[in-house]
Short mmCIF file of C-alpha atoms in Angstrom, two decimals:
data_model
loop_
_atom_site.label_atom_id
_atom_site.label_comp_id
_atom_site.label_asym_id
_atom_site.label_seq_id
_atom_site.Cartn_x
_atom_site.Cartn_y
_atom_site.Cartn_z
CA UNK A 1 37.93 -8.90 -27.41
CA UNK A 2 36.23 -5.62 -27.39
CA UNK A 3 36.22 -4.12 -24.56
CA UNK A 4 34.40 -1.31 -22.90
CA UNK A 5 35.11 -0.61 -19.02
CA UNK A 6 33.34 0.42 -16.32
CA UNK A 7 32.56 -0.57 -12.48
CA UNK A 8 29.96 -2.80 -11.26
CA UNK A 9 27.51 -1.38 -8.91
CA UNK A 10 27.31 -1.57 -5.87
CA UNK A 11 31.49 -26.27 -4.05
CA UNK A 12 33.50 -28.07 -5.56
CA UNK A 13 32.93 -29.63 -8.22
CA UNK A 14 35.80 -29.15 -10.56
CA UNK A 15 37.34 -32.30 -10.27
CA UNK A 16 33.97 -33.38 -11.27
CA UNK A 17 33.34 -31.08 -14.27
CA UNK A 18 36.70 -30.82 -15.76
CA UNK A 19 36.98 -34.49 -15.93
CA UNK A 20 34.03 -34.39 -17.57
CA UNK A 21 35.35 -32.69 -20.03
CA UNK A 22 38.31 -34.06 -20.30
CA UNK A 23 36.96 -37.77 -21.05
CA UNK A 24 34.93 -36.17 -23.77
CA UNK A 25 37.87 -34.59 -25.76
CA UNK A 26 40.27 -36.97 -24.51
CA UNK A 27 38.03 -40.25 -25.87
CA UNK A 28 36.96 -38.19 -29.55
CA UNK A 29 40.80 -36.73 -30.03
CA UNK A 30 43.02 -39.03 -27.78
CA UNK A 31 40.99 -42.46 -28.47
CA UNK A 32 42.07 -43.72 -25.54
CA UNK A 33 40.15 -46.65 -23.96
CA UNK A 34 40.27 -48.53 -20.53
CA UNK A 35 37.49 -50.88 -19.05
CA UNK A 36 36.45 -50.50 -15.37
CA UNK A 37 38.05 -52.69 -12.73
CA UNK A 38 36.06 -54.75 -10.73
CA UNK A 39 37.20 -55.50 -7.12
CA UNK A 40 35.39 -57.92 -4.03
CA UNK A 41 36.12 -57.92 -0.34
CA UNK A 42 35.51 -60.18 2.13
CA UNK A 43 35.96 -61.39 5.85
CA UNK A 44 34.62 -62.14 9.25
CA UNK A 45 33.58 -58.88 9.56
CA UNK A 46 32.03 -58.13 5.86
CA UNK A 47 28.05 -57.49 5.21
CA UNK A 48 26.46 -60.40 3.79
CA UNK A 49 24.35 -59.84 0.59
CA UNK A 50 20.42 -61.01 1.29
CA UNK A 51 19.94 -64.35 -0.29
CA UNK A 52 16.92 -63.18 -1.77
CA UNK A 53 16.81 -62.08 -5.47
CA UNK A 54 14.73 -58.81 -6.39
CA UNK A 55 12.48 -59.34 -8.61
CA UNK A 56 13.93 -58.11 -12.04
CA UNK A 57 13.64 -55.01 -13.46
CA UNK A 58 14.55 -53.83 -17.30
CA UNK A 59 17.69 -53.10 -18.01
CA UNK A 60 18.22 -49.39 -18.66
CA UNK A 61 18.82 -48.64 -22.40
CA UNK A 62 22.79 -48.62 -22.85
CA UNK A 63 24.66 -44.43 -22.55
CA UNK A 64 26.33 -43.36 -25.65
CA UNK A 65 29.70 -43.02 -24.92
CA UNK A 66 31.32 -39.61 -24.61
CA UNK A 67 32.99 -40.34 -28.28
CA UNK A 68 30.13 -41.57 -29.77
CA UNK A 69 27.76 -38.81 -29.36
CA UNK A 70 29.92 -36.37 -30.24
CA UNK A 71 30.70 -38.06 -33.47
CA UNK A 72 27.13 -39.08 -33.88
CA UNK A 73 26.62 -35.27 -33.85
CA UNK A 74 29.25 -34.19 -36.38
CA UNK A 75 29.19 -36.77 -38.54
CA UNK A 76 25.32 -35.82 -39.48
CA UNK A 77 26.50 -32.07 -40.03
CA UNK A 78 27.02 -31.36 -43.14
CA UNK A 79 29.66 -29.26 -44.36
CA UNK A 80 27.53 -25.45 -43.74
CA UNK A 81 26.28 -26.96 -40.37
CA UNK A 82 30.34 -27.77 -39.04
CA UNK A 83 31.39 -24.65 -40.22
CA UNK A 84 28.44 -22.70 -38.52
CA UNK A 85 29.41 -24.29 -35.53
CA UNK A 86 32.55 -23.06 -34.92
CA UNK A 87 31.63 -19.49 -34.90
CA UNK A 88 30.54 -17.29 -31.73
CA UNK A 89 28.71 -14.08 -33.08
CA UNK A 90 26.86 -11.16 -31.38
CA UNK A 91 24.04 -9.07 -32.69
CA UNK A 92 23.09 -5.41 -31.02
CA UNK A 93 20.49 -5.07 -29.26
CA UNK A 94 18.21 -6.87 -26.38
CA UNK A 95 15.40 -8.34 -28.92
CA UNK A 96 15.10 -12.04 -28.22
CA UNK A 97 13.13 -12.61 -31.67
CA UNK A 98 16.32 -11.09 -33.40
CA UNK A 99 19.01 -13.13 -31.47
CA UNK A 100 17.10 -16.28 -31.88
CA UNK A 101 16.47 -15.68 -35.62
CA UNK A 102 20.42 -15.68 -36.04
CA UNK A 103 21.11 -18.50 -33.77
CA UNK A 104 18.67 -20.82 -35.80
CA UNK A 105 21.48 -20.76 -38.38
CA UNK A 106 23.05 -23.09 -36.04
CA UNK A 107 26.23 -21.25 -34.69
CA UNK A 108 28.00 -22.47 -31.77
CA UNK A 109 27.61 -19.98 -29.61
CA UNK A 110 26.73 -16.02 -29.05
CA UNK A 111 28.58 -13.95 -27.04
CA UNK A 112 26.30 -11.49 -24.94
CA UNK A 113 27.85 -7.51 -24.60
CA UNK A 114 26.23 -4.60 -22.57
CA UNK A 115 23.78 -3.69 -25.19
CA UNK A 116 22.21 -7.32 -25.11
CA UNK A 117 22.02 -7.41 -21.58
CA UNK A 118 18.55 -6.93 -19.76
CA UNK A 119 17.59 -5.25 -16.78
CA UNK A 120 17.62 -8.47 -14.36
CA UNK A 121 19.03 -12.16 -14.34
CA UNK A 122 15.86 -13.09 -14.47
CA UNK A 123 14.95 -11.36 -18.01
CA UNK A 124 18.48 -12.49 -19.02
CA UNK A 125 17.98 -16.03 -18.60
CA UNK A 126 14.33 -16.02 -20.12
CA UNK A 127 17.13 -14.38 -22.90
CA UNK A 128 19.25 -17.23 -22.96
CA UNK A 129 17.28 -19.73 -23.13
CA UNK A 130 15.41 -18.36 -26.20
CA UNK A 131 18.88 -18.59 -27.88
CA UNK A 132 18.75 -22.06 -27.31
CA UNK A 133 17.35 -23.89 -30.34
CA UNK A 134 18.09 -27.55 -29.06
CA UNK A 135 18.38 -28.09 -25.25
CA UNK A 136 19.83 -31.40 -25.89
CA UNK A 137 23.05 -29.17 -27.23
CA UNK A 138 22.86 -25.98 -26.04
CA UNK A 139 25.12 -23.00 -27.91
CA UNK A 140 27.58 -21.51 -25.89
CA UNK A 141 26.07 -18.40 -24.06
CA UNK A 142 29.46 -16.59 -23.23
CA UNK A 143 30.50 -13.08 -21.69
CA UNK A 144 33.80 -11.83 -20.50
CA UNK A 145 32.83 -11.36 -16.84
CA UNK A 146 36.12 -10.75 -15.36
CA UNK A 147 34.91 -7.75 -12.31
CA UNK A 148 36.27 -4.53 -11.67
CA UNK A 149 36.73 -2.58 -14.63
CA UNK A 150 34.86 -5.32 -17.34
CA UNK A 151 31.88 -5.95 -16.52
CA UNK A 152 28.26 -6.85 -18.42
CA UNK A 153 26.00 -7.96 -15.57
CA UNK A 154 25.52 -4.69 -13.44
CA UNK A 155 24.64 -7.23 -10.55
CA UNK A 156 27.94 -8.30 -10.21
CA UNK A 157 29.59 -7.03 -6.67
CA UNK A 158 32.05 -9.01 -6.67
CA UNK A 159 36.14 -7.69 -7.31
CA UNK A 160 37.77 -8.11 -9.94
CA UNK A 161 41.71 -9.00 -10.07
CA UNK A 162 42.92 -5.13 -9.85
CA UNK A 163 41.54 -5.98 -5.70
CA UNK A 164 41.93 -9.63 -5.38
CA UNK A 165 45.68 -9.69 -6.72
CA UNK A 166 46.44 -8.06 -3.01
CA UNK A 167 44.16 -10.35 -0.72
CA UNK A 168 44.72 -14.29 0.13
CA UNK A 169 43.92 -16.26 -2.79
CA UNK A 170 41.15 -17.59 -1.04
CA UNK A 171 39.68 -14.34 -2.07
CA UNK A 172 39.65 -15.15 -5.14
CA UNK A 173 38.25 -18.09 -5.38
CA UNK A 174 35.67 -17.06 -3.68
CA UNK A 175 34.77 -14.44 -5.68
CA UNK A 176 34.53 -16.23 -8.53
CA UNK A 177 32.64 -18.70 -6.94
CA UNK A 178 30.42 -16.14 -6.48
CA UNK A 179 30.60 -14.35 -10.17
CA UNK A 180 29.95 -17.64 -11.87
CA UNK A 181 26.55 -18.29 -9.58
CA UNK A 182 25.15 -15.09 -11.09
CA UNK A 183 26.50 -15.65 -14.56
CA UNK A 184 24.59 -19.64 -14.26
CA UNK A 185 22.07 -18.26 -12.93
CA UNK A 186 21.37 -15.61 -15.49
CA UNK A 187 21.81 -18.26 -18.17
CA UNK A 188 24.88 -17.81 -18.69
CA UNK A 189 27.42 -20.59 -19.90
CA UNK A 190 31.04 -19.96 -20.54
CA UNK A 191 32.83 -17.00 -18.86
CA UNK A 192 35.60 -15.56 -20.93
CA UNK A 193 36.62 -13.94 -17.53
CA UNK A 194 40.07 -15.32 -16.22
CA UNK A 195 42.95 -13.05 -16.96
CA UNK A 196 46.02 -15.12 -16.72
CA UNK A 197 48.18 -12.91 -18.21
CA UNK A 198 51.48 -11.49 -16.11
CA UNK A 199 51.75 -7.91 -16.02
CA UNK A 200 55.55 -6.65 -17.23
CA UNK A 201 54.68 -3.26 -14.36
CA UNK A 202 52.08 -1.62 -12.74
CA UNK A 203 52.24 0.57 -16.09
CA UNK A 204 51.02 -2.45 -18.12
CA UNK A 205 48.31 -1.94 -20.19
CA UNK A 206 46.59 -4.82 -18.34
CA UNK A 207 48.44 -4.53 -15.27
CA UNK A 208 44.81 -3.09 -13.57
CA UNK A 209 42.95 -6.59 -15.17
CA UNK A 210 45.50 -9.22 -14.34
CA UNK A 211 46.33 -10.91 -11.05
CA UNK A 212 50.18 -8.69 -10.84
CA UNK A 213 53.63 -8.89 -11.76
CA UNK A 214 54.66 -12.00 -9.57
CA UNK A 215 54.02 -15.31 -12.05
CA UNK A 216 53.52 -17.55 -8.92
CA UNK A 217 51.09 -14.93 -7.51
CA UNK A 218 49.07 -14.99 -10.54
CA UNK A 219 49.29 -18.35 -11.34
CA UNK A 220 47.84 -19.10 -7.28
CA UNK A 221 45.17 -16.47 -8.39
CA UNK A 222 44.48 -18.30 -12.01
CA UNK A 223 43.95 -21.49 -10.05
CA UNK A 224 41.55 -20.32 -7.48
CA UNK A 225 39.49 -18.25 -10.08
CA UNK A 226 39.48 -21.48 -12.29
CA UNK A 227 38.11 -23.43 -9.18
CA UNK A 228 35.89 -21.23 -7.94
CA UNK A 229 33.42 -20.73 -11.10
CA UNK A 230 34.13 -24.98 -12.07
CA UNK A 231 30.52 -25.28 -10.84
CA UNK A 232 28.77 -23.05 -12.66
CA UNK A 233 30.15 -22.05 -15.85
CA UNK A 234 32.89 -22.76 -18.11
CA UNK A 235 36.13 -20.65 -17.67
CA UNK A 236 38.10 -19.19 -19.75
CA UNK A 237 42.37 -18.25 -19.42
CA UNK A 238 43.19 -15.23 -21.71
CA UNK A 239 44.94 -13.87 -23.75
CA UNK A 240 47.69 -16.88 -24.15
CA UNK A 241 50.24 -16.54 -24.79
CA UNK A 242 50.34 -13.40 -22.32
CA UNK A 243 49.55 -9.74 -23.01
CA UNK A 244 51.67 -8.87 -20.58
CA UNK A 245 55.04 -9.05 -22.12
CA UNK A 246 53.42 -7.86 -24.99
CA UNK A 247 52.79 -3.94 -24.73
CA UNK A 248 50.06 -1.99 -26.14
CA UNK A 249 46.56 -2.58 -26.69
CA UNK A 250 45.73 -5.43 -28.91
CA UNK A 251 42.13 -3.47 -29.95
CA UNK A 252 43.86 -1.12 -31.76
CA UNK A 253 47.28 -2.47 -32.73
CA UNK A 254 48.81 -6.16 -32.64
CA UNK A 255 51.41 -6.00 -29.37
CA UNK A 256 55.06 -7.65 -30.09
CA UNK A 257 57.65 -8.45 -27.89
CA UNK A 258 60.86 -10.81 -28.51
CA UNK A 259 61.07 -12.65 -25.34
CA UNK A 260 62.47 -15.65 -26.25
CA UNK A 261 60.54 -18.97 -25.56
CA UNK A 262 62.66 -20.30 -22.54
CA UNK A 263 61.99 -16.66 -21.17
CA UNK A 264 58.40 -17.02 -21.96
CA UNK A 265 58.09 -20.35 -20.11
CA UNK A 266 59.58 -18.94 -16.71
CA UNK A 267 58.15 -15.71 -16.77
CA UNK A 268 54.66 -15.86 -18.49
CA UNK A 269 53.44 -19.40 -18.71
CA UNK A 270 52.98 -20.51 -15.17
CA UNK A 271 49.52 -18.83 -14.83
CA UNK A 272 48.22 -20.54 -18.02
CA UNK A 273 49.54 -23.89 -16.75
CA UNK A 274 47.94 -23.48 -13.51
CA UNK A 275 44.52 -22.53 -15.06
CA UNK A 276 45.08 -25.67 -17.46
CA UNK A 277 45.92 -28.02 -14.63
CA UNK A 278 43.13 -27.03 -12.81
CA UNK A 279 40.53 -28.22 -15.38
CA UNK A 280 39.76 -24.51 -17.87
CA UNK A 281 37.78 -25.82 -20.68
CA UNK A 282 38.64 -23.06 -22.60
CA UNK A 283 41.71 -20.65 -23.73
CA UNK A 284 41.37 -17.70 -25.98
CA UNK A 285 44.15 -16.69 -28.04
CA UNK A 286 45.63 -13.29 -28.06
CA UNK A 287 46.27 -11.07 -31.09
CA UNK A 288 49.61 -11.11 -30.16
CA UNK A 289 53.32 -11.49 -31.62
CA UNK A 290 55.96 -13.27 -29.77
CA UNK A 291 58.59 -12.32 -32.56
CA UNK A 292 61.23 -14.67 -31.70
CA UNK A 293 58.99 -17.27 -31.66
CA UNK A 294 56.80 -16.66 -34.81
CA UNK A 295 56.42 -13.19 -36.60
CA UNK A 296 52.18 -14.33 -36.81
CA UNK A 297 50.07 -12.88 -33.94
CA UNK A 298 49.69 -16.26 -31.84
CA UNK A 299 45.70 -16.36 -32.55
CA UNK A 300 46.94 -16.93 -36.23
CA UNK A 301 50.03 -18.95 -35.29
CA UNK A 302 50.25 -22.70 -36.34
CA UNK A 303 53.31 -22.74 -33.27
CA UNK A 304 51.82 -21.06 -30.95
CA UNK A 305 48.76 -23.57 -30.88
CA UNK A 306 51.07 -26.40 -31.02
CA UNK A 307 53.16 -24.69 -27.36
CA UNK A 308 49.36 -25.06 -26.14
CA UNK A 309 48.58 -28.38 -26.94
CA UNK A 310 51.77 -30.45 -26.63
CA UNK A 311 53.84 -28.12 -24.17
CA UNK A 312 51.06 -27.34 -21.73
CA UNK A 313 48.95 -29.86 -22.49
CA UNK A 314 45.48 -28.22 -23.08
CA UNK A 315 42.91 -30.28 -24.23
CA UNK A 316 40.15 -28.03 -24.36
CA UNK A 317 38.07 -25.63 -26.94
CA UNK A 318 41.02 -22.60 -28.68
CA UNK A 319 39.25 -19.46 -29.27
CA UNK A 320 40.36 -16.35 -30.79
CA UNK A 321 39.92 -13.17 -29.32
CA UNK A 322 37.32 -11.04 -31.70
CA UNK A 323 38.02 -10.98 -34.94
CA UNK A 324 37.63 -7.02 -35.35
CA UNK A 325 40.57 -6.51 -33.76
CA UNK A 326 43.16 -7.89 -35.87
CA UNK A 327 41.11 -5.87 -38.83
CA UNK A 328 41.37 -2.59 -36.61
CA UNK A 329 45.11 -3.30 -35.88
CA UNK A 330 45.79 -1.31 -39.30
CA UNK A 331 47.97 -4.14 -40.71
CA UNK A 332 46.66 -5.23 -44.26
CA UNK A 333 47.91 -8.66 -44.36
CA UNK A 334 45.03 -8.94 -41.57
CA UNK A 335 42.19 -6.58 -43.50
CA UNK A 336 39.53 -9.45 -43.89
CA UNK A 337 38.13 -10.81 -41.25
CA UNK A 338 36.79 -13.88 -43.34
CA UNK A 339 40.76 -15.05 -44.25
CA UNK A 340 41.50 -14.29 -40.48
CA UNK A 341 39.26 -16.86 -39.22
CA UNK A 342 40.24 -19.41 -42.02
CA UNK A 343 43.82 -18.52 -40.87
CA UNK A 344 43.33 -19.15 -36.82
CA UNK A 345 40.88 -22.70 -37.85
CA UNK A 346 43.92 -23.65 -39.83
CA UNK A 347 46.53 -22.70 -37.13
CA UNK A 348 44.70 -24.44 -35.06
CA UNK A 349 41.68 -22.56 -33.34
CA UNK A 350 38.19 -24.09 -32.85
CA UNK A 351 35.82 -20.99 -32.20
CA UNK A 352 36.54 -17.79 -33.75
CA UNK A 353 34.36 -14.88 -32.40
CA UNK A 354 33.15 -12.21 -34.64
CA UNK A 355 31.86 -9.30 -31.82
CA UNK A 356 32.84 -5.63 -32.96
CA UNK A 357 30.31 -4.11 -35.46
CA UNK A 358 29.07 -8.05 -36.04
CA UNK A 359 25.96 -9.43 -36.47
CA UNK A 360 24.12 -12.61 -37.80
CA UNK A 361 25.74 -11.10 -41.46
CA UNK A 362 29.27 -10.76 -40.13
CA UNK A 363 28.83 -14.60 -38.06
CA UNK A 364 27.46 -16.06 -41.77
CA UNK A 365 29.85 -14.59 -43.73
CA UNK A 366 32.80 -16.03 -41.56
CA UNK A 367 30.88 -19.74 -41.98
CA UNK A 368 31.10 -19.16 -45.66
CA UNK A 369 34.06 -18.62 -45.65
CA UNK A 370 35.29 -21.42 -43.70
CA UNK A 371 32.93 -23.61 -46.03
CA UNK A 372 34.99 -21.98 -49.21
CA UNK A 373 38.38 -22.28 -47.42
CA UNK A 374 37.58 -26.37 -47.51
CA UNK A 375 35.96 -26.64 -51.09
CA UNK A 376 39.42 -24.78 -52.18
CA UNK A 377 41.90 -27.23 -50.06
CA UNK A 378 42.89 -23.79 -48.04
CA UNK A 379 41.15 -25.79 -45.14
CA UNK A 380 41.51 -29.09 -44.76
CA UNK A 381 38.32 -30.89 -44.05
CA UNK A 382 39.48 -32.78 -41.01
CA UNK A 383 40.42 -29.54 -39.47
CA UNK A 384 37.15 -27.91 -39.31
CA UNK A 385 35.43 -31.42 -38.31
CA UNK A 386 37.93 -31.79 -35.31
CA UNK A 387 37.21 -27.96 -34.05
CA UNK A 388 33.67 -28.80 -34.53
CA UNK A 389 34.46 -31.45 -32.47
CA UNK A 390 35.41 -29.98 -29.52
CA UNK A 391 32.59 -27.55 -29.99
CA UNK A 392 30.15 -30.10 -30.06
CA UNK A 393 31.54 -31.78 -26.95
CA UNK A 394 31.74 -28.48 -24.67
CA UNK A 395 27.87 -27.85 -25.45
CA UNK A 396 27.19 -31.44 -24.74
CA UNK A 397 28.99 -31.33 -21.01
CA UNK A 398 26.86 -28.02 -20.83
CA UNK A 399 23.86 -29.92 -21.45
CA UNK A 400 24.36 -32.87 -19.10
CA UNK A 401 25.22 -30.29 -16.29
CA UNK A 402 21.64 -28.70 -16.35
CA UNK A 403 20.50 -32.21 -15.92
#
C-alpha cells in the first residue's frame, strides 16, 4: 500500500467476533455441519419449572444460516456484480456525492487516504455511511491505521509499534483497543493496521513500523493488537509473507530474499500465526519474492496463498497490497494493473485494492477485467464466486455487528 508518513497529533469480544466469522467462511467454504446438543439436569436440589404454560406466542420467523445468506447473496450477482465486489478502490478528494457515485457500482469496499479524510469523526462517519448503499451489507470502509509514523485520522494519540515494541504487551493491546474505538467510531470498518512483519535489523526498511527483530516478541505484540481492536473493527496482518526478510521498499521495487521455507517458518511466520490464531479476518499480501520458494511476488503467487491457507490455516478475506505498486516496481511482466489483479484472484486473492492515482475509472476497469479474465477461461468462474464469497460474508458479520 501507498504510503505517506507522518505523526499523529497530539472488551473482549474476540472470541465472540472471530467466531463469527469463522462459522461464516467455515460453513460457505468448509461445509461443515453439526446440530446443537441438548443436555437436562436434575436433583434434590434443582429449580422446578412452573407447571403453568404461558400463553403462546408466534414463533419467530426461522435465521438464514450463515451459508445460506451468503450464497443467497452471490448466487443473485451476476457476473459484473461478483467481479465488482471483489475490488477496494479510492477516489481523491473529501466529496461524499463523488465517493457515493462510485460506490453505487457496487464495489466491495473503499479504502479512505488522507485526502478523503474530514476534519472530525463525526464528519467522517456522516462520510461513511453515505458510502454505504445497502446497510443490510455494508462495503468495507478500510484504512491502514497502524500509529506512529502511518496515520489518516489526526485524532489518533495512540503509539504505534516503533513505541509499543519496547513496553509490556499489554501496551499494546491496549492501544489498539483504543485505535479501533476511534476508527468504529468514525465509521470506520476494517483496519489494515497490524504489522506482523519481523524486522531482519533496526536498519530494516520497516524495522520503525513493525513490533522488532525478536519473532516471539512480535508475534506477543501481533496477538494483543489483534485482540485489542476484535471489538471494533476488522484487523488486518500485513504484508505476509514478511517484509522483513525481504529488503527494500515494495512501493518502488518488488523486495526478494532466498530464505528458504523451513527458515521462513522459524524466523518470520510466528507473528502471522499468532495474529491468525487470534481470530484476524483479514491478511494482505505483500509484493514480495521469496525466491526459493516461488520467483512470483507472493501477492501473485498460487504457493504462497496455498502456505496461508493449508499451513497456517487462515480462513479469512486475502487482499493484495495496492495494485500501483507492483506497476511502479519497474518490472514489465507486472506493467498492467488489470492482468495483476486477474493474476492475484487466480493465485488466490479475494480483494485486490486499486489506491495510487485510482479512482472509480481505475476500480471499474480492474472489474472488467476480472469479468474478461472469466469469459476467456483465464479465470475460472468458481474462483471469482468463492472470493466474492468471502467478501460477501465479511460485510455481512459487519452488518450484524452494528445491530
Amino acid at each position: 500500500m501507498r504510503v505517506f508518513t507522518r505523526r499523529a497529533h497530539a472488551s473482549h469480544a474476540v472470541g465472540r467476533r472471530a467466531g463469527a466469522v469463522a462459522l461464516l467462511l467455515s460453513t460457505l467454504l468448509a461445509a461443515s455441519a453439526c446440530a446443537p446438543d441438548s443436555s437436562s439436569a436434575g436433583g434434590s436440589g434443582a429449580s422446578v419449572p412452573s407447571a403453568h404454560t404461558p400463553s403462546a406466542e408466534p414463533a419467530p420467523a426461522p435465521t438464514a444460516s450463515p451459508r445460506s445468506r451468503v450464497q443467497e447473496i452471490v448466487t443473485q450477482m451476476d457476473l459484473a456484480q461478483q467481479a465488482s465486489a471483489v475490488v477496494m478502490g479510492n477516489t481523491p478528494g473529501a466529496d461524499p456525492v463523488a465517493m457515493r457515485a462510485m460506490m453505487s457500482r457496487g464495489f466491495g469496499g473503499f479504502i479512505l487516504m488522507g485526502s478523503n479524510v474530514p476534519a472530525t469523526p463525526g464528519d467522517l462517519h456522516a462520510m461513511s455511511e453515505a458510502l454505504t448503499i445497502d446497510p443490510a451489507l455494508p462495503p468495507l470502509i478500510a484504512t491502514d491505521e497502524e500509529g506512529g509514523d502511518v496515520v489518516r485520522l489526526p485524532w489518533d494519540d495512540q503509539p504505534g509499534a516503533d513505541v509499543l515494541k519496547a513496553q509490556p504487551a499489554g501496551a499494546t493491546r491496549a492501544a489498539f483497543a483504543r485505535r479501533g474505538m476511534l476508527l468504529a467510531q468514525s465509521g470506520v470498518t476494517v483496519n489494515f493496521g497490524v504489522v506482523a512483519d519481523v524486522a531482519s535489523s533496526p536498519d530494516s526498511f520497516i524495522y520503525d513500523r513493525s513490533f522488532g527483530t525478536d519473532p516471539a516478541a512480535a508475534a506477543e505484540r501481533v496477538d494483543a493488537a489483534v485482540r485489542g481492536e476484535a471489538s471494533w473493527v476488522s484487523t488486518t496482518l500485513k504484508h505476509f509473507p514478511g517484509h522483513g526478510a525481504a529488503e527494500g521498499d515494495s512501493h518502488h521495487m518488488i523486495p526478494s530474499t532466498g530464505m528458504d521455507l523451513e527458515t521462513w517458518r522459524s524466523e518470520v511466520a510466528p507473528p502471522f500465526l499468532a495474529g491468525i490464531r487470534a481470530g484476524a479476518p483479514i491478511v494482505m499480501m505483500g509484493h514480495l519474492a521469496y525466491t526459493a520458494v516461488d520467483a512470483q511476488p507472493a501477492s501473485l503467487s498460487p504457493r504462497w496463498h496455498q502456505i496461508l491457507r493449508d499451513d497456517l490455516g487462515f480462513r479469512g478475506v486475502i487482499v493484495t497490497d495496492d495494485l500501483d505498486m507492483l506497476v511502479d516496481s519497474g518490472d514489465p511482466a507486472y506493467a498492467d494493473e488489470v492482468s495483476d489483479a486477474v493474476q492475484a484472484v487466480v493465485a488466490g486473492s479475494d480483494l485486490v485494492l486499486a489506491l495510487d492515482g485510482a479512482g472509480p475509472d481505475t476500480a471499474q476497469k480492474i472489474a472488467d477485467g476480472l469479468v474478461a479474465a472469466v469469459r476467456s477461461g483465464a479465470l475460472p468462474a468458481d474462483r471469482l464466486r468463492e472470493a466474492a464469497s468471502r467478501v460477501v460474508a465479511l460485510r455481512l458479520d459487519i452488518a450484524d455487528r452494528r445491530h
